[in-house]
Short mmCIF file of C-alpha atoms in Angstrom, two decimals:
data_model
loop_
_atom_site.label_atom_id
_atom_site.label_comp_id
_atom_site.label_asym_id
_atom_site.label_seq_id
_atom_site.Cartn_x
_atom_site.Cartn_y
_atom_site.Cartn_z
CA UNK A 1022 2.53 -32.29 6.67
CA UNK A 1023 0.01 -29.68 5.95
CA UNK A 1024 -1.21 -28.80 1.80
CA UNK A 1025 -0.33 -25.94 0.64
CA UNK A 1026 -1.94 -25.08 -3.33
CA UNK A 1027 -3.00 -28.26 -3.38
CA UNK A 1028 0.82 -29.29 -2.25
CA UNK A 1029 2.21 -31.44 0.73
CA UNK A 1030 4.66 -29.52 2.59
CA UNK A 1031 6.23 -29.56 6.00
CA UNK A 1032 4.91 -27.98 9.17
CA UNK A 1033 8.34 -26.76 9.21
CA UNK A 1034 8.59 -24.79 5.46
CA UNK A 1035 4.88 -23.06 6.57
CA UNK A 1036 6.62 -21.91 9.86
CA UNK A 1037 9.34 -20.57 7.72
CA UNK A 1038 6.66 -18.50 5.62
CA UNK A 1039 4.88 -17.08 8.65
CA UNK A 1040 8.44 -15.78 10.71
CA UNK A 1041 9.60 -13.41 7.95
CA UNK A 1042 9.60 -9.90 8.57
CA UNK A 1043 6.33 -8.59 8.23
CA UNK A 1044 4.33 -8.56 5.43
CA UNK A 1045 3.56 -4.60 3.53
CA UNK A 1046 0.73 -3.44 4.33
CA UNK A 1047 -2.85 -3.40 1.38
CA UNK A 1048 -2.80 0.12 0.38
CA UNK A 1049 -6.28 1.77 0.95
CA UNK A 1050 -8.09 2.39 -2.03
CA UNK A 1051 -8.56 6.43 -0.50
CA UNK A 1052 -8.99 8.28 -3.47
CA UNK A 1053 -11.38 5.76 -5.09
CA UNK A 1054 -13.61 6.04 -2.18
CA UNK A 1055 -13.22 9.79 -1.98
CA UNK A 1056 -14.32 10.09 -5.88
CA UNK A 1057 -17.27 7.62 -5.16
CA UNK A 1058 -18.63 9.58 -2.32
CA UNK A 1059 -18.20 12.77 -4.37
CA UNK A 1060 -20.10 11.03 -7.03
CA UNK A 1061 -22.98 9.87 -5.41
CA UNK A 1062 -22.87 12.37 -2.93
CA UNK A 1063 -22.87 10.02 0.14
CA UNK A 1064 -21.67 10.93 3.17
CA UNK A 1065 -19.88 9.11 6.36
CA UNK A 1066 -22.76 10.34 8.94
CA UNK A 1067 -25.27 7.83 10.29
CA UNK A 1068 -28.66 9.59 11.58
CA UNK A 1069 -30.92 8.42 14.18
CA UNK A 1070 -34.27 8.17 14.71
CA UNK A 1071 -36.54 8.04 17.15
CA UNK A 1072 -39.81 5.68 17.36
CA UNK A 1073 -41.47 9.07 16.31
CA UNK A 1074 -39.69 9.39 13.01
CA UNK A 1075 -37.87 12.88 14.89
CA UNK A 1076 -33.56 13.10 13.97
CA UNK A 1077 -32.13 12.20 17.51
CA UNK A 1078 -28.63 12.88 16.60
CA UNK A 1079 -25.89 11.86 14.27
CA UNK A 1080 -23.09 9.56 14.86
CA UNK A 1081 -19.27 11.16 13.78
CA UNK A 1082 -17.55 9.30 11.17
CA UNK A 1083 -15.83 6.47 12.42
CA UNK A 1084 -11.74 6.42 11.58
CA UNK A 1085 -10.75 3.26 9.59
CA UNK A 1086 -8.47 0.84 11.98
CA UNK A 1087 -5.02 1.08 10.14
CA UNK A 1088 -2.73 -1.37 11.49
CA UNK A 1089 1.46 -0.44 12.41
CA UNK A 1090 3.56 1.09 9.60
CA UNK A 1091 6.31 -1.61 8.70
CA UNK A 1092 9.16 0.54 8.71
CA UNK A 1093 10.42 -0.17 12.00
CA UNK A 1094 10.07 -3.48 13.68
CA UNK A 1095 11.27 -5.33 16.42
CA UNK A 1096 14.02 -8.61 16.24
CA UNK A 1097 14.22 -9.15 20.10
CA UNK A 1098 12.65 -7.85 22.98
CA UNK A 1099 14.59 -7.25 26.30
CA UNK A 1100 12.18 -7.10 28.89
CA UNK A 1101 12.48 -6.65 32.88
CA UNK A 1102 9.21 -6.34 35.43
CA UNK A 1103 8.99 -5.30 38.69
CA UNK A 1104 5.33 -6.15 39.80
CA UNK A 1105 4.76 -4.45 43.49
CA UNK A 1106 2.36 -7.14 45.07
CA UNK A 1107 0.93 -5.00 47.53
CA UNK A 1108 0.39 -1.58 45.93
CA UNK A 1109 -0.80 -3.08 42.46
CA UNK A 1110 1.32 -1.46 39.92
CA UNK A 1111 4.96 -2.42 37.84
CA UNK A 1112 7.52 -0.95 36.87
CA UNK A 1113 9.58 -2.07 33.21
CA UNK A 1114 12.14 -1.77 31.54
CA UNK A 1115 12.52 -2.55 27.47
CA UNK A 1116 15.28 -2.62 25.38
CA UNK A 1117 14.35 -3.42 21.52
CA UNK A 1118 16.65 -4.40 19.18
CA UNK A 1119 15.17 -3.10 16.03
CA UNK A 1120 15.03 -2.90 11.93
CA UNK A 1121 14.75 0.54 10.48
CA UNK A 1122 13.81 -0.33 6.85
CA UNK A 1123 13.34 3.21 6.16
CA UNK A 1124 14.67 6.62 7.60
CA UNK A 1125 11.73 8.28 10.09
CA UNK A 1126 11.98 10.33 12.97
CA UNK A 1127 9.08 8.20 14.50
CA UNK A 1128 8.38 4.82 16.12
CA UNK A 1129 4.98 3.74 16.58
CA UNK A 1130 4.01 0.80 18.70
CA UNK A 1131 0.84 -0.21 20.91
CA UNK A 1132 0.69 1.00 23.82
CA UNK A 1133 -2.50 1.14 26.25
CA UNK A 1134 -2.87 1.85 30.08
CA UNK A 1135 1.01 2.03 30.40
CA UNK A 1136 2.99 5.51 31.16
CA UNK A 1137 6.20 5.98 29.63
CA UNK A 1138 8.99 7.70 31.64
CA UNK A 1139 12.01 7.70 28.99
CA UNK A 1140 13.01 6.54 25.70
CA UNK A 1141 15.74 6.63 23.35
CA UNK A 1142 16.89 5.12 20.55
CA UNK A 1143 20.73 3.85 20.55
CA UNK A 1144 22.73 3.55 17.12
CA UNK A 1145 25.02 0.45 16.45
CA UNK A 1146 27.91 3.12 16.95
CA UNK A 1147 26.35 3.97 20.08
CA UNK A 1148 25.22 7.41 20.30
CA UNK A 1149 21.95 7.61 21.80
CA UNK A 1150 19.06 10.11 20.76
CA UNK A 1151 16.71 10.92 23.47
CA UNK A 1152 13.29 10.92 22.25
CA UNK A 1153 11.38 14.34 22.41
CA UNK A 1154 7.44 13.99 22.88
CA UNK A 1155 5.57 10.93 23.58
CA UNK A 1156 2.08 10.97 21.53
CA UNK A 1157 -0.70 8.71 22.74
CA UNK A 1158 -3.62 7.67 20.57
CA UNK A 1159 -6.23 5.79 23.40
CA UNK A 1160 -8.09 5.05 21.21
CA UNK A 1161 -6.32 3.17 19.05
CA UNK A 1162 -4.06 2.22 21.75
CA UNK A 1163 -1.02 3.08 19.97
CA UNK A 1164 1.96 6.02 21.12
CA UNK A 1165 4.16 7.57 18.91
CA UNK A 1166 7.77 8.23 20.06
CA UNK A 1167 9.06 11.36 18.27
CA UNK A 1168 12.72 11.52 17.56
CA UNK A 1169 14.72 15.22 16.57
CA UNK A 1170 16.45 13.58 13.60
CA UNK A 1171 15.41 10.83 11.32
CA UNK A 1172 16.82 7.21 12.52
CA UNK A 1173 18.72 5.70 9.18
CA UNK A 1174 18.20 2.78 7.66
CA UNK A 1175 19.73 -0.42 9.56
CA UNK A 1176 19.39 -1.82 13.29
CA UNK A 1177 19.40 0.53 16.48
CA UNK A 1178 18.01 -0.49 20.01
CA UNK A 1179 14.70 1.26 21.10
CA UNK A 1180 14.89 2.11 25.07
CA UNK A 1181 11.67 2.12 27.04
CA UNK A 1182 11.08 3.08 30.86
CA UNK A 1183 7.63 3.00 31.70
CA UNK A 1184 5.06 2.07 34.63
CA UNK A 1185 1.74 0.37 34.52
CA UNK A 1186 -1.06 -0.94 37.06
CA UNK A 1187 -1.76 -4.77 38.22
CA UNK A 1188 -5.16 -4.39 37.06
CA UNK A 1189 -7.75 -6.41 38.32
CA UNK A 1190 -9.66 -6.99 34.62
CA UNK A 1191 -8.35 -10.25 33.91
CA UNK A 1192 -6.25 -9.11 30.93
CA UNK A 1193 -3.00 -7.91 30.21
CA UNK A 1194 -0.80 -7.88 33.09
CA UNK A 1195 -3.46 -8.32 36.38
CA UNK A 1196 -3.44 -9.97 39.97
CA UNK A 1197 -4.82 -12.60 40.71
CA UNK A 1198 -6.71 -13.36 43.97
CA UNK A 1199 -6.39 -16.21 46.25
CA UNK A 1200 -6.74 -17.80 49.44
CA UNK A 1201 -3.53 -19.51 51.73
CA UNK A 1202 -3.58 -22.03 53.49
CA UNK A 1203 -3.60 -20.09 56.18
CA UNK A 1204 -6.62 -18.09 55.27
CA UNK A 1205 -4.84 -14.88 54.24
CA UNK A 1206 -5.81 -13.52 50.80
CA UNK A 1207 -3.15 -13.02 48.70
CA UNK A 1208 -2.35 -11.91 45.21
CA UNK A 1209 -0.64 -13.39 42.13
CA UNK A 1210 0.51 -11.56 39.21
CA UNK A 1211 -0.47 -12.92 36.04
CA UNK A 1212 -0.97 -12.57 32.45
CA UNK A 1213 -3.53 -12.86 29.20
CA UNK A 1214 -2.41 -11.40 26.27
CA UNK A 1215 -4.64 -12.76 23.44
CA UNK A 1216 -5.41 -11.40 21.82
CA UNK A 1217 -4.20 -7.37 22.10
CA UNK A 1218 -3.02 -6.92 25.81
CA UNK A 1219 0.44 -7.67 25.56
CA UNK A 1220 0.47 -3.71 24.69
CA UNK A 1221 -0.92 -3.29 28.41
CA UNK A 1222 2.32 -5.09 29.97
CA UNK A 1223 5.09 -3.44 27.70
CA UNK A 1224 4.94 -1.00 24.32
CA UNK A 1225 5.29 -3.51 21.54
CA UNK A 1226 4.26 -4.28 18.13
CA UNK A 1227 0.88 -6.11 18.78
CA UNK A 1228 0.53 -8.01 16.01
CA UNK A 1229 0.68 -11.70 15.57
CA UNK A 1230 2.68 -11.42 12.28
CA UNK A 1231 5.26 -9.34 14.28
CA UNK A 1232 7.30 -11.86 15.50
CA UNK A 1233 10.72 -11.56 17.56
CA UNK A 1234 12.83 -13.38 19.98
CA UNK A 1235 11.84 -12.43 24.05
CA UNK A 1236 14.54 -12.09 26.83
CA UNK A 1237 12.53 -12.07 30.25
CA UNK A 1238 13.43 -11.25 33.41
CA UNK A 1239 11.29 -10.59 36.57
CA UNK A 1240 12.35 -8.43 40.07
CA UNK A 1241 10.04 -10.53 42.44
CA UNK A 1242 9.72 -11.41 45.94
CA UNK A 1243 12.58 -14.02 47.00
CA UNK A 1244 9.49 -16.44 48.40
CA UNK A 1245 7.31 -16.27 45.02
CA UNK A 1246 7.63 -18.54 42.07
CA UNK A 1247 8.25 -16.66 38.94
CA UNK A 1248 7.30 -18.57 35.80
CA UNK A 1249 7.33 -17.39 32.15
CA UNK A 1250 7.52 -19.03 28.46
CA UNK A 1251 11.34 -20.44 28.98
CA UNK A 1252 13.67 -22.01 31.48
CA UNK A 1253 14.99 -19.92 34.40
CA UNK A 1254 18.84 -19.37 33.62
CA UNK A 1255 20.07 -17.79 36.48
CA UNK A 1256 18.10 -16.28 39.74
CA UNK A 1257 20.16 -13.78 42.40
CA UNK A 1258 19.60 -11.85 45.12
CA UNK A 1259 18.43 -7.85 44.00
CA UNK A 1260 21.10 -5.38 45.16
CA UNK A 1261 18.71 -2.80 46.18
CA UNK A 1262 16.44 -5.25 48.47
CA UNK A 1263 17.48 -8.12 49.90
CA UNK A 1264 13.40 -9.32 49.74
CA UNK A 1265 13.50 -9.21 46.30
CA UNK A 1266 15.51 -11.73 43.57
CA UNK A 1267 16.08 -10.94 39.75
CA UNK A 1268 15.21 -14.37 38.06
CA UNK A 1269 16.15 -14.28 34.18
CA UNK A 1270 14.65 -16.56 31.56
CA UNK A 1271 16.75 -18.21 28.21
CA UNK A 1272 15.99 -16.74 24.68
CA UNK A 1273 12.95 -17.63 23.35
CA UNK A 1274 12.37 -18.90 19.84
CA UNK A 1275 10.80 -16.32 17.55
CA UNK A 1276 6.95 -15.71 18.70
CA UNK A 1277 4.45 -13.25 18.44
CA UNK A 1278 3.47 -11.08 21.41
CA UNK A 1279 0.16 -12.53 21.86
CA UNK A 1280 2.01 -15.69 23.60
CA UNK A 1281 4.27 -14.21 25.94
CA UNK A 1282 3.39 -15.16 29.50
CA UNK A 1283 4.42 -14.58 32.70
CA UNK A 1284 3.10 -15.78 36.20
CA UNK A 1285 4.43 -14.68 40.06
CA UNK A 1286 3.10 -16.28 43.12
CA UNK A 1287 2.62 -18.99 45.36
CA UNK A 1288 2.59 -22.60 43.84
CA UNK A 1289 3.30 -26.49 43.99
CA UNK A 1290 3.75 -28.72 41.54
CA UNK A 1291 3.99 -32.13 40.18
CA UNK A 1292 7.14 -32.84 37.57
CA UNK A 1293 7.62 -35.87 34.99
CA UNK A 1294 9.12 -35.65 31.75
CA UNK A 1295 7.47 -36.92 28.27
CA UNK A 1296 9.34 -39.92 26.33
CA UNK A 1297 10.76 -37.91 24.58
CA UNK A 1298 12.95 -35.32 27.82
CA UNK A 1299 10.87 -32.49 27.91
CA UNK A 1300 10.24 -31.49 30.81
CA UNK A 1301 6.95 -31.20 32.09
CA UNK A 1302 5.30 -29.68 35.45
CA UNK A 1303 1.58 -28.87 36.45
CA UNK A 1304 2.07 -26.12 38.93
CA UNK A 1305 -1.50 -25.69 41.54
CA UNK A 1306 -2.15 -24.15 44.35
CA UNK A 1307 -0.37 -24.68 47.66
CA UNK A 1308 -1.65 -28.10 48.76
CA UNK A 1309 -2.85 -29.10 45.91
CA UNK A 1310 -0.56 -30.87 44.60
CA UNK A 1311 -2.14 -34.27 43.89
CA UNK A 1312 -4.49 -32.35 42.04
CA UNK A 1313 -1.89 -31.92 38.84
CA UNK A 1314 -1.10 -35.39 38.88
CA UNK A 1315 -4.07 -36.22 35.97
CA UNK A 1316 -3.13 -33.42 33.93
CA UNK A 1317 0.36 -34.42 33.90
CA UNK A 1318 -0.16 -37.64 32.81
CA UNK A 1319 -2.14 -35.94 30.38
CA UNK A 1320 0.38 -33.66 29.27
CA UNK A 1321 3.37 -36.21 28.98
CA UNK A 1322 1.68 -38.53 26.93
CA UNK A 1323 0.44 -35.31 24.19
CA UNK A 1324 3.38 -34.26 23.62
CA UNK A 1325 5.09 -37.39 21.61
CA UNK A 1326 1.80 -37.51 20.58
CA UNK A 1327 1.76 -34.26 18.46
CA UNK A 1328 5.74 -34.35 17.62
CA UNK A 1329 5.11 -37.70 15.86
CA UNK A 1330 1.78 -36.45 14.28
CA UNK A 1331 3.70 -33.23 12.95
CA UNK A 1332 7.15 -34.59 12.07
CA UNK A 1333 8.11 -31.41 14.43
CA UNK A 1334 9.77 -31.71 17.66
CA UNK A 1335 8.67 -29.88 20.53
CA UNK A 1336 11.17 -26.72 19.97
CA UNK A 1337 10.91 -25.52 24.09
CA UNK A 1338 12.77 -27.30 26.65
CA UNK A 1339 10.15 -27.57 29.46
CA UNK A 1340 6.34 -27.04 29.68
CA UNK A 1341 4.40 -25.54 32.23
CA UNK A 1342 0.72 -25.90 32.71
CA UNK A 1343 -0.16 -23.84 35.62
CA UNK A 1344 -4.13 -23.59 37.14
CA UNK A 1345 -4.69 -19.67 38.17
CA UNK A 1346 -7.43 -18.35 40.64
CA UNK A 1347 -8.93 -15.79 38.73
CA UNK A 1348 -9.13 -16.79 35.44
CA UNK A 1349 -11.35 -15.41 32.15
CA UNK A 1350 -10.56 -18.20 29.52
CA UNK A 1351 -10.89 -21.50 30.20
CA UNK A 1352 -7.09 -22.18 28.92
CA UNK A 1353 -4.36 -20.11 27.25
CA UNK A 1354 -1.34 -21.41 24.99
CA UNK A 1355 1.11 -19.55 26.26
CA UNK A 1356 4.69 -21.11 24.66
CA UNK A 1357 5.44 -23.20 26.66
CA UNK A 1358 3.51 -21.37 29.99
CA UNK A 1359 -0.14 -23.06 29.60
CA UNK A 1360 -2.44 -21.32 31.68
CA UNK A 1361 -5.85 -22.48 32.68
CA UNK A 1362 -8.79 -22.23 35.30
CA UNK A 1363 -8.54 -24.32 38.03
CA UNK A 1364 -11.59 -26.37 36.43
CA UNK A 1365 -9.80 -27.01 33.61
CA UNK A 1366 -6.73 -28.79 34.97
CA UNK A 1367 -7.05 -29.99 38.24
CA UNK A 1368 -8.55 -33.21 38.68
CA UNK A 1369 -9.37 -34.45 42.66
CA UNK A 1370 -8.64 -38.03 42.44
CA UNK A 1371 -11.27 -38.90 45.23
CA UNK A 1372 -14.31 -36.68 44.19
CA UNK A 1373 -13.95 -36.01 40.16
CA UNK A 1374 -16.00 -38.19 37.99
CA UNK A 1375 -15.26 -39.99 34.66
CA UNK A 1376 -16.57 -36.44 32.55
CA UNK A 1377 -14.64 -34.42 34.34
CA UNK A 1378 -11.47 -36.34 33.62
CA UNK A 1379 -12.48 -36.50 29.84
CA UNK A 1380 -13.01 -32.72 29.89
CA UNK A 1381 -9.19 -32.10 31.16
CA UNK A 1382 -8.01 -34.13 28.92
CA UNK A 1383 -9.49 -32.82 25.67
CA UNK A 1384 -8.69 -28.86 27.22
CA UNK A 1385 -5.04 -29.78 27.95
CA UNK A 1386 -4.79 -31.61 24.54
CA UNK A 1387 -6.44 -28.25 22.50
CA UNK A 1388 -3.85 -25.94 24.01
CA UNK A 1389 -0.76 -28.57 23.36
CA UNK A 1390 -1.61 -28.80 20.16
CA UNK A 1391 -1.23 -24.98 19.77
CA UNK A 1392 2.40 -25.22 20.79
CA UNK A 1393 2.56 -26.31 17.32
CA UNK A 1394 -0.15 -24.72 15.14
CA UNK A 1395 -0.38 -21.12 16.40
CA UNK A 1396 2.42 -20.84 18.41
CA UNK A 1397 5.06 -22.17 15.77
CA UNK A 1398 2.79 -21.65 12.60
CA UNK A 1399 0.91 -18.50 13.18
CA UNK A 1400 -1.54 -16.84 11.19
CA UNK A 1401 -1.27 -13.29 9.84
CA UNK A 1402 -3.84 -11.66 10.86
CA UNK A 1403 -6.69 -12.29 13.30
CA UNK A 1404 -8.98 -12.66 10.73
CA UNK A 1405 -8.04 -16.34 9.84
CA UNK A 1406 -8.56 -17.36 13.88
CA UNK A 1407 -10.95 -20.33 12.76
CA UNK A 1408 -8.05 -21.94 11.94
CA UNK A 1409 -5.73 -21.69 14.66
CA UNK A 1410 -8.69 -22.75 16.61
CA UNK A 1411 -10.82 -24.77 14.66
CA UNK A 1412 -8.07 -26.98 13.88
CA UNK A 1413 -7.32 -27.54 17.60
CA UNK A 1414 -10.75 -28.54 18.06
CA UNK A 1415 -10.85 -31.42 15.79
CA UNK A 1416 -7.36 -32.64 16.94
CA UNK A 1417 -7.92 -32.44 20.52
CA UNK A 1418 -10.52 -35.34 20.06
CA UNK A 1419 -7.74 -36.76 17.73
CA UNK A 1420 -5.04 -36.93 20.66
CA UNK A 1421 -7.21 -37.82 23.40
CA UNK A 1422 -8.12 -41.48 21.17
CA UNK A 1423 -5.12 -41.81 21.01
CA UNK A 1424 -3.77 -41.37 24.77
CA UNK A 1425 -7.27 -42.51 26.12
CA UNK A 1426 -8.55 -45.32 23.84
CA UNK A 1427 -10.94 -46.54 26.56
CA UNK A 1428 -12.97 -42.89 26.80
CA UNK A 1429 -14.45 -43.63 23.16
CA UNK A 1430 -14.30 -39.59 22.80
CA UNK A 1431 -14.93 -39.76 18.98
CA UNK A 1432 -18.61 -41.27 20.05
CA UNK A 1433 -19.07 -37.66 21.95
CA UNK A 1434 -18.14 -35.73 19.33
CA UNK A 1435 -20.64 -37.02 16.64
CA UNK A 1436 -23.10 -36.72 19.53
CA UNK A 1437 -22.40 -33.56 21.34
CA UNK A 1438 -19.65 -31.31 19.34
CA UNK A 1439 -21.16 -31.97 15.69
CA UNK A 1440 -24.63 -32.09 16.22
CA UNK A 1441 -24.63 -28.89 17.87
CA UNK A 1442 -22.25 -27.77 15.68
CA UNK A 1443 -25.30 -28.62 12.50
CA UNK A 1444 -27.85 -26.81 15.03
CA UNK A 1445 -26.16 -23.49 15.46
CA UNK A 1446 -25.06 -23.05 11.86
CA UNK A 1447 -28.66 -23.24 10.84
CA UNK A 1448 -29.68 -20.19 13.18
CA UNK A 1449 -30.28 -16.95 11.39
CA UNK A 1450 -27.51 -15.20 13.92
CA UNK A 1451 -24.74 -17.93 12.38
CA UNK A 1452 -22.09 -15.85 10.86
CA UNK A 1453 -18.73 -16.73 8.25
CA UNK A 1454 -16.08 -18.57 10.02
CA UNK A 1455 -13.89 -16.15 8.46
CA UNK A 1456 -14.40 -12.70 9.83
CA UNK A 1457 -12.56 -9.10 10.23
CA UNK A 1458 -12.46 -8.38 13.66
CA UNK A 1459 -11.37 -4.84 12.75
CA UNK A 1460 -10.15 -3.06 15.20
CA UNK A 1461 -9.20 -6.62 16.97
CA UNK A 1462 -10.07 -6.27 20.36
CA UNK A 1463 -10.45 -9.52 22.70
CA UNK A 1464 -13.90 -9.71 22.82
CA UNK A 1465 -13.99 -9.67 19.45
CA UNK A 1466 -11.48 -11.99 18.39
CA UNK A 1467 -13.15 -14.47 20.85
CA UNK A 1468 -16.19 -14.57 18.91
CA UNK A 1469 -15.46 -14.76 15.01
CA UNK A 1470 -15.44 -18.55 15.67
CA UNK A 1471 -17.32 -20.73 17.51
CA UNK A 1472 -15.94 -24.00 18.73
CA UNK A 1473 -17.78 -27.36 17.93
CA UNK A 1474 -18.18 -25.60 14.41
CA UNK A 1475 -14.79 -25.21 13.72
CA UNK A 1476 -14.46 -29.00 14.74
CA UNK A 1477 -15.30 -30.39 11.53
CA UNK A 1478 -13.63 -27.76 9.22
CA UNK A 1479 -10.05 -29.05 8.86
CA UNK A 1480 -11.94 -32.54 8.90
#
């Protein structure tokens, strides 16, 4: 149960509230600000000066961030990637079933470090309309796709061909390197979408309020593992190369874009299933295995943990916690693919000490409990991130009791998460947990909260 205006409702009524079609967009108060600057004369131009007192320059006006027009958006997302392992780049394929509320002759969607090679739009009676000019704004890391007639009111399905690079900055779609066994260096492909790089794997509407159903599929070597938010439904050889398989994924349940994940390369792992059948695995690296084996304990006892704390089952069928080489954040909520650094989830049973146990714990039990708040109850905007992540804060410390009684983990976060929580809110840098990370870039987002003071928020 969670109150709402001062009322208890179920988890399950605010996830209702947050998977509607997206909200309209504030109007911007133009004009007022127009007549204001006319008034007072002000201007938009900020001037620089040097120690000397001389004008070193002026600095242009900087365009407001205005986020996607609402009058197309997406219901479900047909996706297929072809990562190339060896050259660095992919190749995709999209096909969007969308909502037209109103008649345009132009989609926008993010788009960043991604050319497209075709699109066109198909009606429900099938014609198809080929678009005619592809319009990209860098900056704001949007394209527009312009269309020679207005598309009417009602549902069509936006095609997308387009290629992109395996990049090696740790976000969006990237490779990952690692060693072999047998000393080779090798590369994974991998993902980190939170919070605006999904735009860097496909053109989508990057928004976490835009929510829509995924269907995956991945053209990868026949001796990788290809992992991504659901269950693998079918997996056959490619026609084209008899190296490469086409492994599909089930329908997801309705998600923002920030969680989509999806991970190719060489793994083991270690399988159980929680009490109550979902299946979980800890995928490592090759010979690793016995590394998972903490984590998975970990993982299987969490989970009936949080469905009885929430009154929500778990809504995926399996969960995947996977530890990846190269690796910015320490962890990453992925539905249903968790990704972490290897720090953060592997656990040596001969050489890891009691800290480093508790420390796995509490990180495995923050991003669980985003399958649930975040993943199925999502906020609206990036500005109201505290939450999402202040609340897992607090009940990470909350599960772990729970599961590991005998670690006495609410005595470590009086003494080490509050109290420096007290000590940084008191510097003169300490900022509103509730910020406007406008436009939201990673970075950004990453920073409008800080951890062991969101702790005692929801508290």
């Amino acid at each position: 149960m969670l109150l709402l205006l001062g009322r208890r409702v179920p988890l399950s009524f605010v996830h209702r509230l947050t998977t509607c079609r997206p909200p309209p967009r504030p109007v911007l108060l133009r004009s007022a600000l127009l007549k204001l600057s006319a008034i007072t004369g002000a201007t938009h131009t900020t001037v620089f000066v040097s120690a000397t007192g001389q004008h070193t320059g002026t600095m242009p006006e900087r365009r407001p961030f205005v986020r996607l027009p609402a009058d197309v958006y997406p219901v479900n997302y047909g996706l297929c990637l072809k990562p190339d392992l060896i050259d660095f780049t992919f190749e995709g394929k999209l096909e969007a079933l969308v909502e037209v509320t109103q008649a345009t002759n132009q989609i926008v969607m993010n788009c960043a470090d991604i050319d497209i090679i075709t699109a066109s739009f198909v009606l429900p009676g099938g014609d198809e309309i080929n678009a005619t000019g592809f319009n990209y704004q860098n900056e704001d890391e949007k394209v527009t796709l312009s269309f020679p007639s207005a598309l009417q009111k009602g549902s069509g399905t936006l095609k997308v061909d387009f290629v992109g690079e395996l990049n090696d900055k740790m976000k969006g779609f990237y490779r990952s390197k690692y060693t072999a066994p047998t000393g080779e260096v090798r590369y994974a492909a991998v993902t980190q979408f939170e919070a605006t790089d999904a735009r860097r794997a496909f053109p989508c509407w990057d928004e976490p309020a835009i929510k829509a159903t995924f269907d995956i599929a991945l053209i990868v070597p026949k001796d990788r593992v290809a992992l991504s938010n659901m269950n693998v439904i079918d997996r056959k050889p490619c026609p084209e190369d008899a190296n490469l398989v086409e492994v599909k994924f089930a329908t997801t349940p309705i998600m923002s874009t920030y969680l989509v994940a999806f991970v190719i390369g060489e793994y083991d792992f270690v399988e159980s299933q929680s009490s109550d059948g979902i299946t979980v695995r800890v995928y490592t690296p090759v010979g690793k295995a016995e590394q998972g084996k903490f984590a998975l304990e970990v993982a299987t006892k969490t989970l009936p943990f949080y469905k009885d704390y929430f009154s929500v089952p778990y809504p995926l069928p399996k969960i995947d916690l996977i530890a990846i080489a190269d690796f910015a954040a320490g962890a990453m909520e992925n539905w249903g693919l968790v990704t972490y650094r290897e720090t953060a989830l592997l656990i040596d049973p001969k050489n890891s000490c009691s800290s480093s146990r508790q420390w796995v714990a509490l990180v495995v039990g923050h991003e669980l409990a985003h399958q649930w708040f975040g993943n199925l109850v999502t906020m609206e905007w990036w500005t109201h991130l505290w939450l999402n992540e202040g609340f897992a804060s607090w009940i990470e410390y909350l599960c772990v009791d729970h599961c590991f009684p005998e670690y006495d983990i609410w005595t470590q976060f009086v003494s080490a998460d509050y109290t420096r929580a007290l000590d940084l809110d008191a510097l003169d840098s300490s900022h509103p947990i509730e910020v406007s990370p406008h436009p939201p870039r990673s970075r950004t987002c990453g920073n409008v909260w800080n951890r062991p003071a969101g702790n005692p928020s929801p508290r």
